[in-house]
Short mmCIF file of C-alpha atoms and ligand atoms in Angstrom, two decimals:
data_model
loop_
_atom_site.label_atom_id
_atom_site.label_comp_id
_atom_site.label_asym_id
_atom_site.label_seq_id
_atom_site.Cartn_x
_atom_site.Cartn_y
_atom_site.Cartn_z
CA MET A 1 -4.86 21.58 -43.00
CA LYS A 2 -6.02 23.82 -40.20
CA ASP A 3 -7.36 20.72 -38.48
CA GLN A 4 -3.94 19.05 -38.61
CA ALA A 5 -2.24 22.11 -37.12
CA GLU A 6 -4.80 22.28 -34.34
CA LYS A 7 -4.27 18.61 -33.51
CA LEU A 8 -0.52 19.09 -33.42
CA ARG A 9 -0.84 22.12 -31.19
CA LEU A 10 -3.02 20.20 -28.75
CA LYS A 11 -0.57 17.31 -28.75
CA MET A 12 2.36 19.63 -28.04
CA THR A 13 0.48 21.28 -25.17
CA SER A 14 -0.29 17.94 -23.56
CA LEU A 15 3.31 16.76 -24.00
CA SER A 16 4.83 19.85 -22.46
CA LYS A 17 2.41 19.79 -19.53
CA ASN A 18 4.06 18.52 -16.38
CA ASN A 19 2.47 15.49 -14.80
CA ALA A 20 3.91 14.09 -11.62
CA LYS A 21 4.73 10.42 -11.55
CA THR A 22 2.45 8.80 -8.97
CA ILE A 23 3.74 6.16 -6.57
CA ALA A 24 1.89 4.19 -3.88
CA VAL A 25 3.81 2.53 -1.05
CA VAL A 26 1.86 -0.50 0.19
CA SER A 27 2.07 -3.76 2.09
CA GLY A 28 -0.20 -6.58 3.11
CA LYS A 29 0.85 -6.77 6.74
CA GLY A 30 0.95 -3.56 8.78
CA GLY A 31 4.00 -2.12 10.50
CA VAL A 32 6.56 -3.32 7.94
CA GLY A 33 8.12 0.11 7.39
CA LYS A 34 5.98 1.81 4.71
CA SER A 35 5.89 5.25 6.34
CA ASN A 36 9.61 5.33 7.09
CA ILE A 37 10.42 4.19 3.57
CA SER A 38 8.00 6.70 1.98
CA ILE A 39 9.49 9.58 3.97
CA ASN A 40 13.06 8.68 3.16
CA ILE A 41 12.31 8.17 -0.53
CA ALA A 42 10.67 11.63 -0.55
CA LEU A 43 13.76 13.15 1.09
CA LEU A 44 16.23 11.44 -1.23
CA LEU A 45 14.29 12.32 -4.39
CA ASN A 46 14.15 15.88 -3.13
CA LYS A 47 17.93 15.83 -2.66
CA LYS A 48 18.17 14.87 -6.32
CA LYS A 49 16.37 18.10 -7.20
CA LYS A 50 13.01 16.46 -7.83
CA ARG A 51 9.88 18.24 -6.72
CA VAL A 52 8.17 15.83 -4.35
CA LEU A 53 4.79 15.72 -2.63
CA LEU A 54 4.38 13.09 0.07
CA PHE A 55 0.70 12.31 0.59
CA ASP A 56 -0.07 10.53 3.86
CA PHE A 57 -3.10 8.51 2.83
CA ASP A 58 -3.49 6.64 6.11
CA ILE A 59 -6.70 8.60 6.72
CA GLY A 60 -7.27 9.34 10.40
CA MET A 61 -4.17 7.39 11.49
CA GLY A 62 -1.52 9.50 9.85
CA ASN A 63 1.97 9.51 11.26
CA VAL A 64 4.19 11.05 8.58
CA ASN A 65 4.23 14.39 10.42
CA ILE A 66 4.94 12.63 13.72
CA ILE A 67 7.88 10.66 12.30
CA LEU A 68 9.21 13.91 10.80
CA GLY A 69 8.61 15.89 14.00
CA LYS A 70 6.51 18.43 12.14
CA GLN A 71 3.30 20.19 13.01
CA ALA A 72 0.93 20.30 10.06
CA ARG A 73 -0.92 23.58 9.67
CA LEU A 74 -3.82 21.87 7.93
CA THR A 75 -4.48 18.19 7.29
CA LEU A 76 -6.47 15.99 4.95
CA SER A 77 -9.41 16.18 7.36
CA ASP A 78 -9.68 19.93 6.70
CA PHE A 79 -10.01 19.05 3.03
CA LEU A 80 -12.49 16.21 3.60
CA TYR A 81 -14.69 18.41 5.78
CA GLU A 82 -14.62 21.04 3.03
CA GLU A 83 -12.82 23.60 5.10
CA ALA A 84 -9.91 23.81 2.68
CA THR A 85 -8.89 22.90 -0.87
CA LEU A 86 -6.37 20.13 -1.50
CA THR A 87 -3.72 22.73 -2.38
CA ASP A 88 -4.43 24.51 0.93
CA VAL A 89 -3.57 21.41 2.95
CA VAL A 90 -0.13 21.01 1.35
CA ASN A 91 2.58 21.78 3.91
CA ASP A 92 6.07 22.85 2.89
CA THR A 93 9.16 21.69 4.75
CA HIS A 94 12.52 23.36 5.26
CA GLU A 95 14.09 20.28 3.62
CA GLY A 96 12.30 21.26 0.42
CA PHE A 97 9.67 18.62 -0.17
CA SER A 98 5.95 19.07 0.52
CA TYR A 99 3.54 16.82 2.35
CA ILE A 100 -0.13 16.36 3.11
CA ALA A 101 -0.77 15.07 6.63
CA ALA A 102 -3.54 12.49 7.01
CA GLY A 103 -4.90 13.93 10.24
CA ASN A 104 -5.53 12.07 13.47
CA GLY A 105 -8.69 11.08 15.23
CA LEU A 106 -10.72 11.50 12.09
CA ASN A 107 -13.84 9.39 11.98
CA GLU A 108 -12.56 6.45 10.00
CA THR A 109 -15.97 5.51 8.71
CA ILE A 110 -16.10 8.79 6.79
CA GLN A 111 -17.81 8.09 3.50
CA ILE A 112 -16.01 9.42 0.49
CA ASP A 113 -18.99 10.52 -1.60
CA GLU A 114 -19.11 11.63 -5.23
CA ARG A 115 -18.77 15.29 -4.38
CA MET A 116 -15.67 14.57 -2.33
CA LEU A 117 -14.23 12.46 -5.11
CA ALA A 118 -14.75 15.18 -7.65
CA ARG A 119 -12.92 17.62 -5.36
CA LEU A 120 -10.12 15.11 -4.79
CA LEU A 121 -9.70 14.58 -8.54
CA ASP A 122 -9.61 18.32 -9.22
CA GLY A 123 -7.11 18.84 -6.42
CA LEU A 124 -4.85 16.02 -7.56
CA ARG A 125 -4.95 17.22 -11.16
CA GLU A 126 -3.73 20.62 -10.02
CA LEU A 127 -1.03 19.16 -7.77
CA GLN A 128 0.22 16.90 -10.55
CA GLN A 129 1.26 20.02 -12.46
CA GLN A 130 3.42 21.23 -9.61
CA TYR A 131 5.47 18.15 -8.73
CA ASP A 132 7.68 15.53 -10.35
CA TYR A 133 6.60 12.80 -7.92
CA ILE A 134 3.56 12.29 -5.71
CA ILE A 135 4.15 9.52 -3.18
CA PHE A 136 1.12 8.03 -1.40
CA ASP A 137 1.93 6.41 1.92
CA MET A 138 -0.93 3.95 2.28
CA GLY A 139 -2.35 2.60 5.52
CA ALA A 140 -2.25 -1.11 6.30
CA GLY A 141 -4.95 -2.95 4.35
CA ALA A 142 -7.12 -1.16 1.82
CA SER A 143 -10.05 1.19 2.36
CA ALA A 144 -12.42 1.90 -0.53
CA ALA A 145 -10.76 5.22 -1.33
CA SER A 146 -7.20 4.03 -0.93
CA LEU A 147 -7.89 1.06 -3.18
CA LYS A 148 -8.90 3.37 -6.04
CA VAL A 149 -5.72 5.39 -5.66
CA LEU A 150 -3.72 2.17 -5.58
CA LEU A 151 -5.32 0.97 -8.78
CA ALA A 152 -4.65 4.23 -10.60
CA VAL A 153 -1.03 5.07 -9.69
CA ASP A 154 1.85 4.60 -12.13
CA ASP A 155 4.05 2.60 -9.76
CA ILE A 156 3.28 0.40 -6.75
CA LEU A 157 6.07 -0.19 -4.21
CA ILE A 158 5.36 -3.34 -2.24
CA ILE A 159 7.08 -3.61 1.12
CA SER A 160 7.58 -6.96 2.81
CA THR A 161 9.83 -8.25 5.55
CA PRO A 162 11.42 -11.73 5.41
CA GLU A 163 8.73 -13.13 7.74
CA PRO A 164 6.54 -15.70 5.97
CA THR A 165 3.40 -13.92 7.23
CA ALA A 166 4.51 -10.63 5.65
CA ILE A 167 5.41 -12.35 2.36
CA THR A 168 2.05 -14.16 2.19
CA ASP A 169 0.18 -10.93 2.95
CA ALA A 170 2.22 -9.02 0.36
CA TYR A 171 1.32 -11.64 -2.23
CA SER A 172 -2.39 -11.53 -1.24
CA MET A 173 -2.35 -7.76 -1.61
CA MET A 174 -0.72 -7.97 -5.04
CA LYS A 175 -3.21 -10.62 -6.12
CA PHE A 176 -6.13 -8.50 -4.96
CA ILE A 177 -5.02 -5.36 -6.74
CA CYS A 178 -4.11 -7.33 -9.88
CA LEU A 179 -7.58 -8.85 -10.02
CA GLU A 180 -9.12 -5.42 -9.49
CA GLY A 181 -7.25 -4.23 -12.57
CA ALA A 182 -4.30 -2.24 -11.20
CA ALA A 183 -2.53 -0.29 -13.91
CA GLY A 184 0.80 0.27 -12.16
CA ASN A 185 4.15 -1.48 -12.29
CA PHE A 186 5.17 -3.55 -9.26
CA PHE A 187 8.43 -2.73 -7.47
CA LEU A 188 9.51 -4.92 -4.54
CA ILE A 189 11.45 -3.91 -1.43
CA CYS A 190 12.39 -6.21 1.42
CA ASN A 191 12.75 -4.39 4.73
CA ARG A 192 14.25 -5.59 8.02
CA ALA A 193 16.39 -8.31 6.51
CA ASP A 194 19.04 -9.95 8.70
CA THR A 195 21.31 -10.41 5.69
CA GLU A 196 21.34 -9.20 2.09
CA ARG A 197 20.98 -12.82 1.01
CA GLN A 198 17.88 -13.40 3.14
CA GLY A 199 16.35 -10.24 1.65
CA ARG A 200 17.19 -11.28 -1.94
CA GLU A 201 15.64 -14.70 -1.37
CA THR A 202 12.48 -13.08 0.00
CA LEU A 203 12.18 -10.84 -3.07
CA GLU A 204 12.96 -13.68 -5.46
CA ARG A 205 10.24 -15.83 -3.89
CA LEU A 206 7.69 -13.05 -4.13
CA LYS A 207 8.67 -12.15 -7.69
CA GLN A 208 8.48 -15.76 -8.90
CA THR A 209 5.12 -16.39 -7.21
CA VAL A 210 3.63 -13.25 -8.76
CA LEU A 211 4.98 -14.21 -12.17
CA LYS A 212 3.75 -17.80 -11.95
CA PHE A 213 0.25 -17.19 -10.59
CA LEU A 214 -0.57 -13.63 -11.61
CA HIS A 215 1.50 -13.54 -14.83
CA LYS A 216 2.82 -10.14 -13.87
CA GLU A 217 6.43 -8.97 -13.92
CA SER A 218 7.81 -7.10 -10.94
CA VAL A 219 11.09 -5.29 -10.38
CA MET A 220 13.21 -6.19 -7.33
CA LEU A 221 14.33 -2.78 -6.09
CA GLY A 222 16.46 -3.86 -3.17
CA VAL A 223 16.93 -4.96 0.41
CA LEU A 224 16.97 -2.80 3.55
CA PRO A 225 18.58 -4.27 6.68
CA GLU A 226 17.24 -4.55 10.19
CA ASP A 227 18.91 -1.48 11.66
CA SER A 228 18.47 0.08 15.11
CA HIS A 229 18.97 3.55 13.58
CA VAL A 230 15.38 3.41 12.29
CA ARG A 231 13.90 3.15 15.77
CA LYS A 232 16.30 5.76 17.13
CA ALA A 233 15.36 8.15 14.33
CA VAL A 234 11.63 7.58 14.92
CA ILE A 235 12.05 8.27 18.64
CA ASN A 236 13.94 11.48 17.82
CA GLN A 237 11.31 12.34 15.21
CA THR A 238 13.78 12.68 12.36
CA ALA A 239 14.06 10.70 9.13
CA PHE A 240 16.82 8.08 9.37
CA THR A 241 18.61 9.29 6.21
CA THR A 242 18.79 12.77 7.77
CA ALA A 243 19.81 11.68 11.27
CA TYR A 244 22.20 8.88 10.25
CA PRO A 245 23.21 9.51 6.63
CA ASN A 246 26.19 7.12 6.79
CA SER A 247 24.36 4.22 8.44
CA ASN A 248 24.02 0.97 6.54
CA ILE A 249 20.28 1.46 6.02
CA SER A 250 20.68 5.03 4.68
CA VAL A 251 23.28 3.92 2.14
CA LYS A 252 21.00 1.07 1.02
CA MET A 253 18.04 3.43 0.82
CA GLU A 254 20.02 5.69 -1.54
CA THR A 255 20.86 2.72 -3.76
CA ILE A 256 17.17 1.78 -3.89
CA VAL A 257 16.13 5.31 -4.90
CA GLN A 258 18.82 5.36 -7.59
CA SER A 259 17.67 1.96 -8.92
CA TYR A 260 14.12 3.23 -9.02
CA LEU A 261 15.19 6.33 -10.98
CA ASN A 262 17.19 4.17 -13.40
CA GLU A 263 14.13 2.00 -14.04
CA ASN A 264 12.04 5.11 -14.44
CA ASN A 265 14.24 6.71 -17.06
CA LEU A 266 13.72 3.67 -19.22
CA GLY A 267 9.96 3.98 -18.98
CA TYR A 268 7.67 6.11 -21.04
CA LYS A 269 5.64 8.62 -19.07
CA GLU A 270 2.05 8.98 -20.19
CA THR A 271 0.35 12.31 -19.66
CA ASP A 272 -2.73 12.69 -17.52
CA SER A 273 -3.26 8.96 -17.25
CA PHE A 274 -3.34 8.84 -13.45
CA ILE A 275 -6.31 11.21 -13.25
CA ASN A 276 -8.14 9.46 -16.08
CA ARG A 277 -7.63 6.08 -14.46
CA LEU A 278 -8.66 7.44 -11.08
CA ARG A 279 -11.83 8.85 -12.58
CA ARG A 280 -12.62 5.50 -14.22
CA PHE A 281 -12.03 3.54 -11.00
CA PHE A 282 -14.00 5.99 -8.88
CA PHE A 283 -17.02 6.28 -11.10
CA LYS A 284 -17.27 2.79 -12.54
N1 ATP B 301 14.72 -1.52 8.83
C1 ATP B 301 14.26 -1.44 10.08
N2 ATP B 301 15.03 -1.78 11.13
C2 ATP B 301 14.57 -1.70 12.39
N3 ATP B 301 13.34 -1.30 12.72
C3 ATP B 301 12.49 -0.94 11.73
C4 ATP B 301 12.91 -0.99 10.36
N4 ATP B 301 11.86 -0.57 9.59
C5 ATP B 301 10.85 -0.30 10.44
N5 ATP B 301 11.23 -0.52 11.73
C6 ATP B 301 10.39 -0.35 12.94
O1 ATP B 301 9.03 -0.57 12.59
C7 ATP B 301 8.23 0.53 13.02
C8 ATP B 301 7.07 0.72 12.06
O2 ATP B 301 7.51 1.35 10.87
P1 ATP B 301 6.50 2.18 9.96
O3 ATP B 301 5.65 3.06 10.79
O4 ATP B 301 7.33 2.82 8.90
O5 ATP B 301 5.63 0.99 9.36
P2 ATP B 301 4.29 1.07 8.50
O6 ATP B 301 4.34 -0.05 7.53
O7 ATP B 301 4.13 2.44 7.94
O8 ATP B 301 3.15 0.82 9.59
P3 ATP B 301 1.56 0.97 9.38
O9 ATP B 301 1.13 -0.25 8.64
O10 ATP B 301 1.04 1.01 10.78
O11 ATP B 301 1.33 2.23 8.62
C9 ATP B 301 9.20 1.70 13.11
O12 ATP B 301 8.75 2.65 14.03
C10 ATP B 301 10.47 1.04 13.55
O13 ATP B 301 10.49 0.90 14.96
MG1 MG B 302 2.48 3.82 8.07
#
């Protein structure tokens, strides 16, 4: 009897424990808009009263702070060189969301060893308790460490443009992470479309190819147009949804975030699974 009560108590504790939903924003081809999309998703989720941590995981080549016009007090390199804990390198913003800057000029060949991994896991476990969403903005291609994160996250947002090269690379990336045993759900976004129809066709093609050859479902989240406001916002170091909230792309971005949240509410949120999966992928 006592055993039953103990089990129930443990179950209740784990259910009530907050665990951020983890999202990775990825692409095959570089420069398709991942960082801009990650930043604006973070801002819009924050506007919806969600607690958001944006994690720039483009180690050594980070640009989230540059696009946002912010100076990071500490960056991921301070953590990797053991000069700070992961919580220490979290920067708060006046908008309300938090971010970890990837640092610049870091030696890219830095080896993520077991000790570092253990620290990263501990840090992420702690941060998961404090946020509703952790968004990883991934660099182009996949490094050993970023691949593990990609495999372990709950949701994977794939960004492609309508260019055949971007679509092929997006598919190759999805194939690679599928074969490696990715746990997450696939969500597709087409960026820089000339028309809504062109964007839809791009997503449909990608979705059908993934279903046919990888036997995996993916959710088409939406289409973002080619819009000169993005470049203007980057030059002015402000997020486009902040600088031009009524522009076509900002309105579409809001629809995408709402669609994502609608899909999310349908889903069941496991507790602690991200960390467990990460541990398995790191130490296998
Ligand atoms: N919808 C858009 N309309 C017009 N220009 C865009 C759009 N999206 C992105 N861009 C342009 O592409 C550039 C690259 O965007 P971003 O840095 O977000 O891409 P990325 O995928 O993160 O690149 P990387 O692979 O190097 O990390 C932007 O600075 C902007 O000039
Ligand atoms: Mg980027």
